[in-house]
Amino acid sequence: MNFGVIGYKGRMGKLILELFQEHNHTPVLLVDKNEIIEKEKPDVIIDFSNKDALETTIYFCKKYSSNLVIGTTALKEEHFKLLKELSENVAVVQSYNFSIGINILLDILEKYSKIFEKWDCEIVETHHSKKKDKPSGTAILLKNTINRNLEIHSLRLGGIPGDHAIFFSNEGELIQFSHRALSRKVFALGALKAAEFVMKKTRGFFTFKDILKEEI
Ligand SMILES: NC(=O)C1=CN([C@@H]2O[C@H](COP(=O)(O)OP(=O)(O)OC[C@H]3O[C@@H](n4cnc5c(N)ncnc54)[C@H](OP(=O)(O)O)[C@@H]3O)[C@@H](O)[C@H]2O)C=CC1
Ligand SMILES: O=C(O)C1=N[C@H](C(=O)O)C[C@H](O)C1
């Protein structure tokens, strides 16, 4: 496939560019802050950049009828509205976490977190010190899935790719669910899986969990 990367100079952008090429896909559109390299029509555009790039991303998706895989976090309601509108014409996969493990954890929490309704619950997320947003998109996703008012604690340290832990506790016990991304490559692999998925679709709004339905 011909693909585009928004945020191609970033930590995720560089990995995505490398991994997709290893799988014989061709980069035809590269966008970063104040930079656009435009060669051909991309079949799919991958955006791991910043919410401020969304306008540009949507411009290119519309211009070329390209499908979109977007992992950028800190999106606001207005951004989701734009993505839903876009998905009326092209296929969009949006997720704050493209790892398989977090999506399995979301599934478990969706099914079982009600059991802990009367227990205290808090989330701790730990990421590298260069991460710009707080709390992480994944922590927001976990909180929305648990579907209750709870506190998120954010740590920004060293080079940690992404740790999330959910604690449930009553007077005498503690249960902890946790996930650690051992490297950023898991997210790039997830983006590749999502890009291959959208190539089979013409339109619609999907999450990474929709893609993993057959696996989890
Ligand atoms: N969903 C998931 O599974 C994952 C999501 N993420 C998310 O992906 C995003 C990128 O993460 P990461 O690669 O670590 O971040 P980086 O800061 O390393 O990369 C982002 C890149 O986008 C560029 N950029 C910033 N603003 C714009 C803009 N308006 N137009 C075009 N390019 C722009 C940045 O340029 P500059 O540095 O000059 O600002 C930078 O090169 C974050 O939102 C992060 O939370 C990350 C990992 C996994
Ligand atoms: O910025 C990151 O690095 C990550 N961002 C995502 C988030 O905010 O949840 C996913 C992952 O944890 C890494």
PDB file of C-alpha atoms and ligand atoms in Angstrom:
ATOM      1  CA  MET A   1       0.000   0.000   0.000  1.00  0.00           C
ATOM      2  CA  ASN A   2       0.966   3.634  -0.412  1.00  0.00           C
ATOM      3  CA  PHE A   3       0.942   5.333   2.968  1.00  0.00           C
ATOM      4  CA  GLY A   4       1.353   8.735   4.554  1.00  0.00           C
ATOM      5  CA  VAL A   5       2.724   9.597   8.004  1.00  0.00           C
ATOM      6  CA  ILE A   6       1.750  12.681   9.965  1.00  0.00           C
ATOM      7  CA  GLY A   7       4.420  13.389  12.593  1.00  0.00           C
ATOM      8  CA  TYR A   8       7.032  11.356  10.685  1.00  0.00           C
ATOM      9  CA  LYS A   9       9.984  12.900  12.542  1.00  0.00           C
ATOM     10  CA  GLY A  10       8.622  11.926  15.970  1.00  0.00           C
ATOM     11  CA  ARG A  11       9.349   8.851  18.109  1.00  0.00           C
ATOM     12  CA  MET A  12       6.322   6.950  16.752  1.00  0.00           C
ATOM     13  CA  GLY A  13       6.471   8.442  13.262  1.00  0.00           C
ATOM     14  CA  LYS A  14      10.056   7.207  12.704  1.00  0.00           C
ATOM     15  CA  LEU A  15       9.171   3.684  13.883  1.00  0.00           C
ATOM     16  CA  ILE A  16       6.050   3.542  11.709  1.00  0.00           C
ATOM     17  CA  LEU A  17       7.974   4.701   8.643  1.00  0.00           C
ATOM     18  CA  GLU A  18      10.599   2.002   9.223  1.00  0.00           C
ATOM     19  CA  LEU A  19       8.184  -0.846  10.045  1.00  0.00           C
ATOM     20  CA  PHE A  20       5.786  -0.171   7.132  1.00  0.00           C
ATOM     21  CA  GLN A  21       8.705  -0.104   4.674  1.00  0.00           C
ATOM     22  CA  GLU A  22      10.017  -3.391   6.101  1.00  0.00           C
ATOM     23  CA  HIS A  23       6.595  -4.784   5.127  1.00  0.00           C
ATOM     24  CA  ASN A  24       7.012  -3.489   1.556  1.00  0.00           C
ATOM     25  CA  HIS A  25       4.670  -0.502   1.852  1.00  0.00           C
ATOM     26  CA  THR A  26       5.632   2.771   0.179  1.00  0.00           C
ATOM     27  CA  PRO A  27       5.724   6.186   1.882  1.00  0.00           C
ATOM     28  CA  VAL A  28       4.195   8.821  -0.415  1.00  0.00           C
ATOM     29  CA  LEU A  29       3.231  11.594   2.008  1.00  0.00           C
ATOM     30  CA  LEU A  30       5.349  12.767   4.934  1.00  0.00           C
ATOM     31  CA  VAL A  31       4.185  15.586   7.169  1.00  0.00           C
ATOM     32  CA  ASP A  32       5.738  17.127  10.256  1.00  0.00           C
ATOM     33  CA  LYS A  33       5.695  20.578  11.826  1.00  0.00           C
ATOM     34  CA  ASN A  34       6.244  23.116   9.006  1.00  0.00           C
ATOM     35  CA  GLU A  35       7.096  20.350   6.528  1.00  0.00           C
ATOM     36  CA  ILE A  36       5.161  18.526   3.805  1.00  0.00           C
ATOM     37  CA  ILE A  37       6.634  16.016   1.349  1.00  0.00           C
ATOM     38  CA  GLU A  38       3.837  15.044  -1.039  1.00  0.00           C
ATOM     39  CA  LYS A  39       4.477  12.566  -3.843  1.00  0.00           C
ATOM     40  CA  GLU A  40       1.382  10.485  -4.618  1.00  0.00           C
ATOM     41  CA  LYS A  41      -2.044   9.517  -3.322  1.00  0.00           C
ATOM     42  CA  PRO A  42      -1.751   7.590  -0.034  1.00  0.00           C
ATOM     43  CA  ASP A  43      -4.179   4.660   0.411  1.00  0.00           C
ATOM     44  CA  VAL A  44      -3.915   5.198   4.136  1.00  0.00           C
ATOM     45  CA  ILE A  45      -2.612   7.977   6.372  1.00  0.00           C
ATOM     46  CA  ILE A  46      -1.149   7.229   9.809  1.00  0.00           C
ATOM     47  CA  ASP A  47      -1.264  10.065  12.346  1.00  0.00           C
ATOM     48  CA  PHE A  48       0.779   9.820  15.553  1.00  0.00           C
ATOM     49  CA  SER A  49       1.567  13.490  16.050  1.00  0.00           C
ATOM     50  CA  ASN A  50      -0.339  16.167  17.923  1.00  0.00           C
ATOM     51  CA  LYS A  51      -3.982  17.237  18.038  1.00  0.00           C
ATOM     52  CA  ASP A  52      -2.990  20.510  16.309  1.00  0.00           C
ATOM     53  CA  ALA A  53      -2.121  18.508  13.188  1.00  0.00           C
ATOM     54  CA  LEU A  54      -5.636  17.117  12.837  1.00  0.00           C
ATOM     55  CA  GLU A  55      -6.799  19.825  10.426  1.00  0.00           C
ATOM     56  CA  THR A  56      -3.919  18.975   8.057  1.00  0.00           C
ATOM     57  CA  THR A  57      -4.543  15.237   8.438  1.00  0.00           C
ATOM     58  CA  ILE A  58      -8.217  15.643   7.552  1.00  0.00           C
ATOM     59  CA  TYR A  59      -7.319  17.901   4.614  1.00  0.00           C
ATOM     60  CA  PHE A  60      -5.132  15.158   3.089  1.00  0.00           C
ATOM     61  CA  CYS A  61      -7.643  12.357   3.852  1.00  0.00           C
ATOM     62  CA  LYS A  62     -10.310  14.353   1.991  1.00  0.00           C
ATOM     63  CA  LYS A  63      -8.013  15.395  -0.850  1.00  0.00           C
ATOM     64  CA  TYR A  64      -7.005  11.802  -1.643  1.00  0.00           C
ATOM     65  CA  SER A  65      -9.955   9.832  -0.129  1.00  0.00           C
ATOM     66  CA  SER A  66      -7.328   8.170   2.058  1.00  0.00           C
ATOM     67  CA  ASN A  67      -8.314   5.980   4.982  1.00  0.00           C
ATOM     68  CA  LEU A  68      -6.979   7.048   8.379  1.00  0.00           C
ATOM     69  CA  VAL A  69      -5.320   5.345  11.355  1.00  0.00           C
ATOM     70  CA  ILE A  70      -4.933   7.805  14.215  1.00  0.00           C
ATOM     71  CA  GLY A  71      -3.173   7.217  17.545  1.00  0.00           C
ATOM     72  CA  THR A  72      -2.644  10.837  18.528  1.00  0.00           C
ATOM     73  CA  THR A  73      -3.829  11.503  22.089  1.00  0.00           C
ATOM     74  CA  ALA A  74      -5.321  14.470  23.968  1.00  0.00           C
ATOM     75  CA  LEU A  75      -8.095  14.825  21.392  1.00  0.00           C
ATOM     76  CA  LYS A  76     -11.063  16.970  22.418  1.00  0.00           C
ATOM     77  CA  GLU A  77     -14.750  16.439  21.682  1.00  0.00           C
ATOM     78  CA  GLU A  78     -14.516  18.724  18.623  1.00  0.00           C
ATOM     79  CA  HIS A  79     -11.727  16.506  17.187  1.00  0.00           C
ATOM     80  CA  PHE A  80     -13.811  13.345  17.630  1.00  0.00           C
ATOM     81  CA  LYS A  81     -16.674  15.145  15.851  1.00  0.00           C
ATOM     82  CA  LEU A  82     -14.382  15.886  12.880  1.00  0.00           C
ATOM     83  CA  LEU A  83     -13.170  12.258  12.801  1.00  0.00           C
ATOM     84  CA  LYS A  84     -16.752  10.914  12.881  1.00  0.00           C
ATOM     85  CA  GLU A  85     -17.684  13.267  10.008  1.00  0.00           C
ATOM     86  CA  LEU A  86     -14.647  12.108   8.036  1.00  0.00           C
ATOM     87  CA  SER A  87     -15.632   8.462   8.626  1.00  0.00           C
ATOM     88  CA  GLU A  88     -18.796   9.004   6.575  1.00  0.00           C
ATOM     89  CA  ASN A  89     -16.545   9.025   3.501  1.00  0.00           C
ATOM     90  CA  VAL A  90     -13.432   7.012   4.410  1.00  0.00           C
ATOM     91  CA  ALA A  91     -12.545   4.330   6.989  1.00  0.00           C
ATOM     92  CA  VAL A  92     -11.084   5.683  10.244  1.00  0.00           C
ATOM     93  CA  VAL A  93      -9.440   3.666  13.041  1.00  0.00           C
ATOM     94  CA  GLN A  94      -8.933   5.712  16.203  1.00  0.00           C
ATOM     95  CA  SER A  95      -7.380   4.386  19.389  1.00  0.00           C
ATOM     96  CA  TYR A  96      -5.424   5.841  22.275  1.00  0.00           C
ATOM     97  CA  ASN A  97      -3.589   2.521  22.498  1.00  0.00           C
ATOM     98  CA  PHE A  98      -2.621   0.215  19.617  1.00  0.00           C
ATOM     99  CA  SER A  99      -1.184  -2.583  21.789  1.00  0.00           C
ATOM    100  CA  ILE A 100      -2.994  -5.923  21.930  1.00  0.00           C
ATOM    101  CA  GLY A 101      -2.500  -6.235  25.708  1.00  0.00           C
ATOM    102  CA  ILE A 102      -4.235  -2.985  26.640  1.00  0.00           C
ATOM    103  CA  ASN A 103      -7.155  -3.909  24.421  1.00  0.00           C
ATOM    104  CA  ILE A 104      -7.422  -7.306  26.154  1.00  0.00           C
ATOM    105  CA  LEU A 105      -7.342  -5.469  29.488  1.00  0.00           C
ATOM    106  CA  LEU A 106     -10.123  -3.133  28.305  1.00  0.00           C
ATOM    107  CA  ASP A 107     -12.190  -6.189  27.446  1.00  0.00           C
ATOM    108  CA  ILE A 108     -11.585  -7.736  30.887  1.00  0.00           C
ATOM    109  CA  LEU A 109     -12.492  -4.472  32.657  1.00  0.00           C
ATOM    110  CA  GLU A 110     -15.617  -4.031  30.544  1.00  0.00           C
ATOM    111  CA  LYS A 111     -16.782  -7.481  31.644  1.00  0.00           C
ATOM    112  CA  TYR A 112     -15.629  -7.602  35.270  1.00  0.00           C
ATOM    113  CA  SER A 113     -15.038  -4.138  36.777  1.00  0.00           C
ATOM    114  CA  LYS A 114     -18.681  -4.023  37.977  1.00  0.00           C
ATOM    115  CA  ILE A 115     -17.727  -6.728  40.520  1.00  0.00           C
ATOM    116  CA  PHE A 116     -15.518  -4.125  42.236  1.00  0.00           C
ATOM    117  CA  GLU A 117     -18.229  -1.449  42.352  1.00  0.00           C
ATOM    118  CA  LYS A 118     -17.898  -1.090  46.145  1.00  0.00           C
ATOM    119  CA  TRP A 119     -14.058  -1.200  46.181  1.00  0.00           C
ATOM    120  CA  ASP A 120     -11.857   1.874  45.878  1.00  0.00           C
ATOM    121  CA  CYS A 121     -10.290   2.243  42.451  1.00  0.00           C
ATOM    122  CA  GLU A 122      -7.412   4.396  41.145  1.00  0.00           C
ATOM    123  CA  ILE A 123      -5.214   4.352  38.034  1.00  0.00           C
ATOM    124  CA  VAL A 124      -1.469   4.990  37.848  1.00  0.00           C
ATOM    125  CA  GLU A 125       0.167   5.638  34.472  1.00  0.00           C
ATOM    126  CA  THR A 126       3.916   6.034  33.929  1.00  0.00           C
ATOM    127  CA  HIS A 127       5.549   7.361  30.760  1.00  0.00           C
ATOM    128  CA  HIS A 128       8.828   8.841  29.476  1.00  0.00           C
ATOM    129  CA  SER A 129       9.656  12.397  30.471  1.00  0.00           C
ATOM    130  CA  LYS A 130       9.202  13.715  26.886  1.00  0.00           C
ATOM    131  CA  LYS A 131       5.495  12.856  26.782  1.00  0.00           C
ATOM    132  CA  LYS A 132       3.495  16.051  26.275  1.00  0.00           C
ATOM    133  CA  ASP A 133       0.028  15.074  27.535  1.00  0.00           C
ATOM    134  CA  LYS A 134      -1.197  14.150  30.993  1.00  0.00           C
ATOM    135  CA  PRO A 135      -3.088  11.965  31.791  1.00  0.00           C
ATOM    136  CA  SER A 136      -2.287   9.478  29.054  1.00  0.00           C
ATOM    137  CA  GLY A 137      -4.942   8.690  26.462  1.00  0.00           C
ATOM    138  CA  THR A 138      -4.913   5.076  27.631  1.00  0.00           C
ATOM    139  CA  ALA A 139      -5.652   6.071  31.242  1.00  0.00           C
ATOM    140  CA  ILE A 140      -8.680   8.025  29.972  1.00  0.00           C
ATOM    141  CA  LEU A 141      -9.778   4.978  27.956  1.00  0.00           C
ATOM    142  CA  LEU A 142      -9.394   2.735  31.045  1.00  0.00           C
ATOM    143  CA  LYS A 143     -11.340   5.194  33.198  1.00  0.00           C
ATOM    144  CA  ASN A 144     -14.164   5.416  30.638  1.00  0.00           C
ATOM    145  CA  THR A 145     -14.322   1.621  30.500  1.00  0.00           C
ATOM    146  CA  ILE A 146     -14.460   1.249  34.306  1.00  0.00           C
ATOM    147  CA  ASN A 147     -17.137   3.943  34.043  1.00  0.00           C
ATOM    148  CA  ARG A 148     -16.836   5.585  37.446  1.00  0.00           C
ATOM    149  CA  ASN A 149     -15.342   8.646  39.027  1.00  0.00           C
ATOM    150  CA  LEU A 150     -11.730   7.802  39.901  1.00  0.00           C
ATOM    151  CA  GLU A 151      -8.361   9.470  40.179  1.00  0.00           C
ATOM    152  CA  ILE A 152      -5.577   9.070  37.602  1.00  0.00           C
ATOM    153  CA  HIS A 153      -1.979   9.535  38.827  1.00  0.00           C
ATOM    154  CA  SER A 154       0.583  10.381  36.149  1.00  0.00           C
ATOM    155  CA  LEU A 155       4.345   9.862  36.445  1.00  0.00           C
ATOM    156  CA  ARG A 156       6.787  11.180  33.819  1.00  0.00           C
ATOM    157  CA  LEU A 157      10.195   9.475  34.186  1.00  0.00           C
ATOM    158  CA  GLY A 158      13.157   8.587  31.969  1.00  0.00           C
ATOM    159  CA  GLY A 159      12.387   6.587  28.830  1.00  0.00           C
ATOM    160  CA  ILE A 160       9.451   4.373  29.905  1.00  0.00           C
ATOM    161  CA  PRO A 161       7.369   3.495  26.775  1.00  0.00           C
ATOM    162  CA  GLY A 162       4.060   3.128  28.680  1.00  0.00           C
ATOM    163  CA  ASP A 163       2.902   1.490  31.941  1.00  0.00           C
ATOM    164  CA  HIS A 164      -0.694   1.419  33.189  1.00  0.00           C
ATOM    165  CA  ALA A 165      -1.976  -0.059  36.461  1.00  0.00           C
ATOM    166  CA  ILE A 166      -5.486  -0.207  37.863  1.00  0.00           C
ATOM    167  CA  PHE A 167      -5.848  -0.793  41.605  1.00  0.00           C
ATOM    168  CA  PHE A 168      -9.024  -2.042  43.274  1.00  0.00           C
ATOM    169  CA  SER A 169      -8.950  -2.211  47.068  1.00  0.00           C
ATOM    170  CA  ASN A 170     -11.285  -2.848  50.011  1.00  0.00           C
ATOM    171  CA  GLU A 171     -10.453  -2.820  53.740  1.00  0.00           C
ATOM    172  CA  GLY A 172      -8.444  -6.029  53.603  1.00  0.00           C
ATOM    173  CA  GLU A 173      -7.426  -6.720  50.005  1.00  0.00           C
ATOM    174  CA  LEU A 174      -5.838  -5.257  46.903  1.00  0.00           C
ATOM    175  CA  ILE A 175      -6.286  -6.442  43.326  1.00  0.00           C
ATOM    176  CA  GLN A 176      -4.067  -4.947  40.640  1.00  0.00           C
ATOM    177  CA  PHE A 177      -4.318  -5.176  36.840  1.00  0.00           C
ATOM    178  CA  SER A 178      -1.293  -3.874  35.023  1.00  0.00           C
ATOM    179  CA  HIS A 179       0.170  -3.617  31.554  1.00  0.00           C
ATOM    180  CA  ARG A 180       3.654  -2.656  30.417  1.00  0.00           C
ATOM    181  CA  ALA A 181       4.638  -1.892  26.830  1.00  0.00           C
ATOM    182  CA  LEU A 182       8.194  -3.248  26.619  1.00  0.00           C
ATOM    183  CA  SER A 183       8.895  -1.172  23.532  1.00  0.00           C
ATOM    184  CA  ARG A 184       7.135   1.372  21.320  1.00  0.00           C
ATOM    185  CA  LYS A 185       7.260  -1.146  18.483  1.00  0.00           C
ATOM    186  CA  VAL A 186       4.055  -2.795  19.772  1.00  0.00           C
ATOM    187  CA  PHE A 187       2.143   0.403  18.948  1.00  0.00           C
ATOM    188  CA  ALA A 188       3.672   0.579  15.448  1.00  0.00           C
ATOM    189  CA  LEU A 189       2.749  -3.092  14.861  1.00  0.00           C
ATOM    190  CA  GLY A 190      -0.809  -2.272  15.960  1.00  0.00           C
ATOM    191  CA  ALA A 191      -0.908   0.663  13.548  1.00  0.00           C
ATOM    192  CA  LEU A 192       0.210  -1.660  10.739  1.00  0.00           C
ATOM    193  CA  LYS A 193      -2.549  -4.145  11.629  1.00  0.00           C
ATOM    194  CA  ALA A 194      -5.061  -1.280  11.615  1.00  0.00           C
ATOM    195  CA  ALA A 195      -3.793   0.016   8.248  1.00  0.00           C
ATOM    196  CA  GLU A 196      -4.192  -3.447   6.712  1.00  0.00           C
ATOM    197  CA  PHE A 197      -7.724  -3.594   8.198  1.00  0.00           C
ATOM    198  CA  VAL A 198      -8.860  -0.230   6.799  1.00  0.00           C
ATOM    199  CA  MET A 199      -7.667  -1.203   3.336  1.00  0.00           C
ATOM    200  CA  LYS A 200     -10.576  -3.684   3.273  1.00  0.00           C
ATOM    201  CA  LYS A 201     -13.147  -1.018   4.270  1.00  0.00           C
ATOM    202  CA  THR A 202     -14.647   1.881   2.359  1.00  0.00           C
ATOM    203  CA  ARG A 203     -15.944   3.964   5.261  1.00  0.00           C
ATOM    204  CA  GLY A 204     -16.854   3.860   8.964  1.00  0.00           C
ATOM    205  CA  PHE A 205     -15.423   4.648  12.397  1.00  0.00           C
ATOM    206  CA  PHE A 206     -13.551   1.823  14.130  1.00  0.00           C
ATOM    207  CA  THR A 207     -11.460   1.365  17.249  1.00  0.00           C
ATOM    208  CA  PHE A 208      -8.480  -0.988  17.579  1.00  0.00           C
ATOM    209  CA  LYS A 209     -10.708  -3.211  19.738  1.00  0.00           C
ATOM    210  CA  ASP A 210     -13.037  -3.704  16.730  1.00  0.00           C
ATOM    211  CA  ILE A 211     -10.045  -4.967  14.755  1.00  0.00           C
ATOM    212  CA  LEU A 212      -8.986  -7.400  17.463  1.00  0.00           C
ATOM    213  CA  LYS A 213     -12.505  -8.840  17.859  1.00  0.00           C
ATOM    214  CA  GLU A 214     -11.489 -12.156  16.377  1.00  0.00           C
ATOM    215  CA  GLU A 215      -8.383 -12.359  18.606  1.00  0.00           C
ATOM    216  CA  ILE A 216      -9.898 -11.362  21.968  1.00  0.00           C
TER     217      ILE A 216
HETATM  218  N1  LIG B   1      -2.315   5.324  20.364  1.00  0.00           N
HETATM  219  C1  LIG B   1      -1.149   4.765  20.669  1.00  0.00           C
HETATM  220  O1  LIG B   1      -0.994   3.525  20.730  1.00  0.00           O
HETATM  221  C2  LIG B   1       0.028   5.649  20.906  1.00  0.00           C
HETATM  222  C3  LIG B   1      -0.133   6.995  20.843  1.00  0.00           C
HETATM  223  N2  LIG B   1       0.911   7.837  20.980  1.00  0.00           N
HETATM  224  C4  LIG B   1       0.621   9.239  20.765  1.00  0.00           C
HETATM  225  O2  LIG B   1       1.182   9.610  19.509  1.00  0.00           O
HETATM  226  C5  LIG B   1       1.552  10.979  19.560  1.00  0.00           C
HETATM  227  C6  LIG B   1       3.019  11.131  19.159  1.00  0.00           C
HETATM  228  O3  LIG B   1       3.839  10.516  20.117  1.00  0.00           O
HETATM  229  P1  LIG B   1       5.437  10.593  19.963  1.00  0.00           P
HETATM  230  O4  LIG B   1       5.830  10.079  18.624  1.00  0.00           O
HETATM  231  O5  LIG B   1       6.013  10.002  21.176  1.00  0.00           O
HETATM  232  O6  LIG B   1       5.649  12.182  20.012  1.00  0.00           O
HETATM  233  P2  LIG B   1       6.786  13.044  19.329  1.00  0.00           P
HETATM  234  O7  LIG B   1       6.701  14.395  19.962  1.00  0.00           O
HETATM  235  O8  LIG B   1       8.081  12.312  19.346  1.00  0.00           O
HETATM  236  O9  LIG B   1       6.313  13.138  17.793  1.00  0.00           O
HETATM  237  C7  LIG B   1       5.287  13.951  17.321  1.00  0.00           C
HETATM  238  C8  LIG B   1       5.747  14.561  16.010  1.00  0.00           C
HETATM  239  O10 LIG B   1       4.672  15.324  15.466  1.00  0.00           O
HETATM  240  C9  LIG B   1       5.174  16.631  15.181  1.00  0.00           C
HETATM  241  N3  LIG B   1       4.116  17.649  15.231  1.00  0.00           N
HETATM  242  C10 LIG B   1       3.720  18.401  16.285  1.00  0.00           C
HETATM  243  N4  LIG B   1       2.734  19.248  15.906  1.00  0.00           N
HETATM  244  C11 LIG B   1       2.522  19.028  14.599  1.00  0.00           C
HETATM  245  C12 LIG B   1       1.647  19.587  13.649  1.00  0.00           C
HETATM  246  N5  LIG B   1       0.795  20.564  13.981  1.00  0.00           N
HETATM  247  N6  LIG B   1       1.695  19.127  12.365  1.00  0.00           N
HETATM  248  C13 LIG B   1       2.556  18.139  12.013  1.00  0.00           C
HETATM  249  N7  LIG B   1       3.420  17.575  12.867  1.00  0.00           N
HETATM  250  C14 LIG B   1       3.389  18.005  14.156  1.00  0.00           C
HETATM  251  C15 LIG B   1       6.231  16.875  16.235  1.00  0.00           C
HETATM  252  O11 LIG B   1       7.080  17.949  15.891  1.00  0.00           O
HETATM  253  P3  LIG B   1       7.781  18.791  17.098  1.00  0.00           P
HETATM  254  O12 LIG B   1       8.631  17.805  17.828  1.00  0.00           O
HETATM  255  O13 LIG B   1       8.566  19.844  16.377  1.00  0.00           O
HETATM  256  O14 LIG B   1       6.676  19.324  17.947  1.00  0.00           O
HETATM  257  C16 LIG B   1       6.922  15.521  16.232  1.00  0.00           C
HETATM  258  O15 LIG B   1       7.872  15.394  15.179  1.00  0.00           O
HETATM  259  C17 LIG B   1       1.244  11.461  20.967  1.00  0.00           C
HETATM  260  O16 LIG B   1      -0.049  12.049  20.959  1.00  0.00           O
HETATM  261  C18 LIG B   1       1.236  10.186  21.777  1.00  0.00           C
HETATM  262  O17 LIG B   1       0.486  10.265  22.945  1.00  0.00           O
HETATM  263  C19 LIG B   1       2.162   7.368  21.202  1.00  0.00           C
HETATM  264  C20 LIG B   1       2.399   6.036  21.309  1.00  0.00           C
HETATM  265  C21 LIG B   1       1.341   5.068  21.183  1.00  0.00           C
HETATM  266  O1  LIG B   2       2.985   9.148  24.356  1.00  0.00           O
HETATM  267  C1  LIG B   2       3.229   7.925  24.493  1.00  0.00           C
HETATM  268  O2  LIG B   2       4.387   7.488  24.505  1.00  0.00           O
HETATM  269  C2  LIG B   2       2.082   6.996  24.605  1.00  0.00           C
HETATM  270  N1  LIG B   2       0.893   7.481  24.452  1.00  0.00           N
HETATM  271  C3  LIG B   2      -0.338   6.760  24.504  1.00  0.00           C
HETATM  272  C4  LIG B   2      -1.194   7.280  25.634  1.00  0.00           C
HETATM  273  O3  LIG B   2      -1.192   8.485  25.891  1.00  0.00           O
HETATM  274  O4  LIG B   2      -1.922   6.491  26.228  1.00  0.00           O
HETATM  275  C5  LIG B   2      -0.154   5.275  24.464  1.00  0.00           C
HETATM  276  C6  LIG B   2       1.093   4.748  25.123  1.00  0.00           C
HETATM  277  O5  LIG B   2       0.884   4.568  26.471  1.00  0.00           O
HETATM  278  C7  LIG B   2       2.336   5.557  24.813  1.00  0.00           C
END
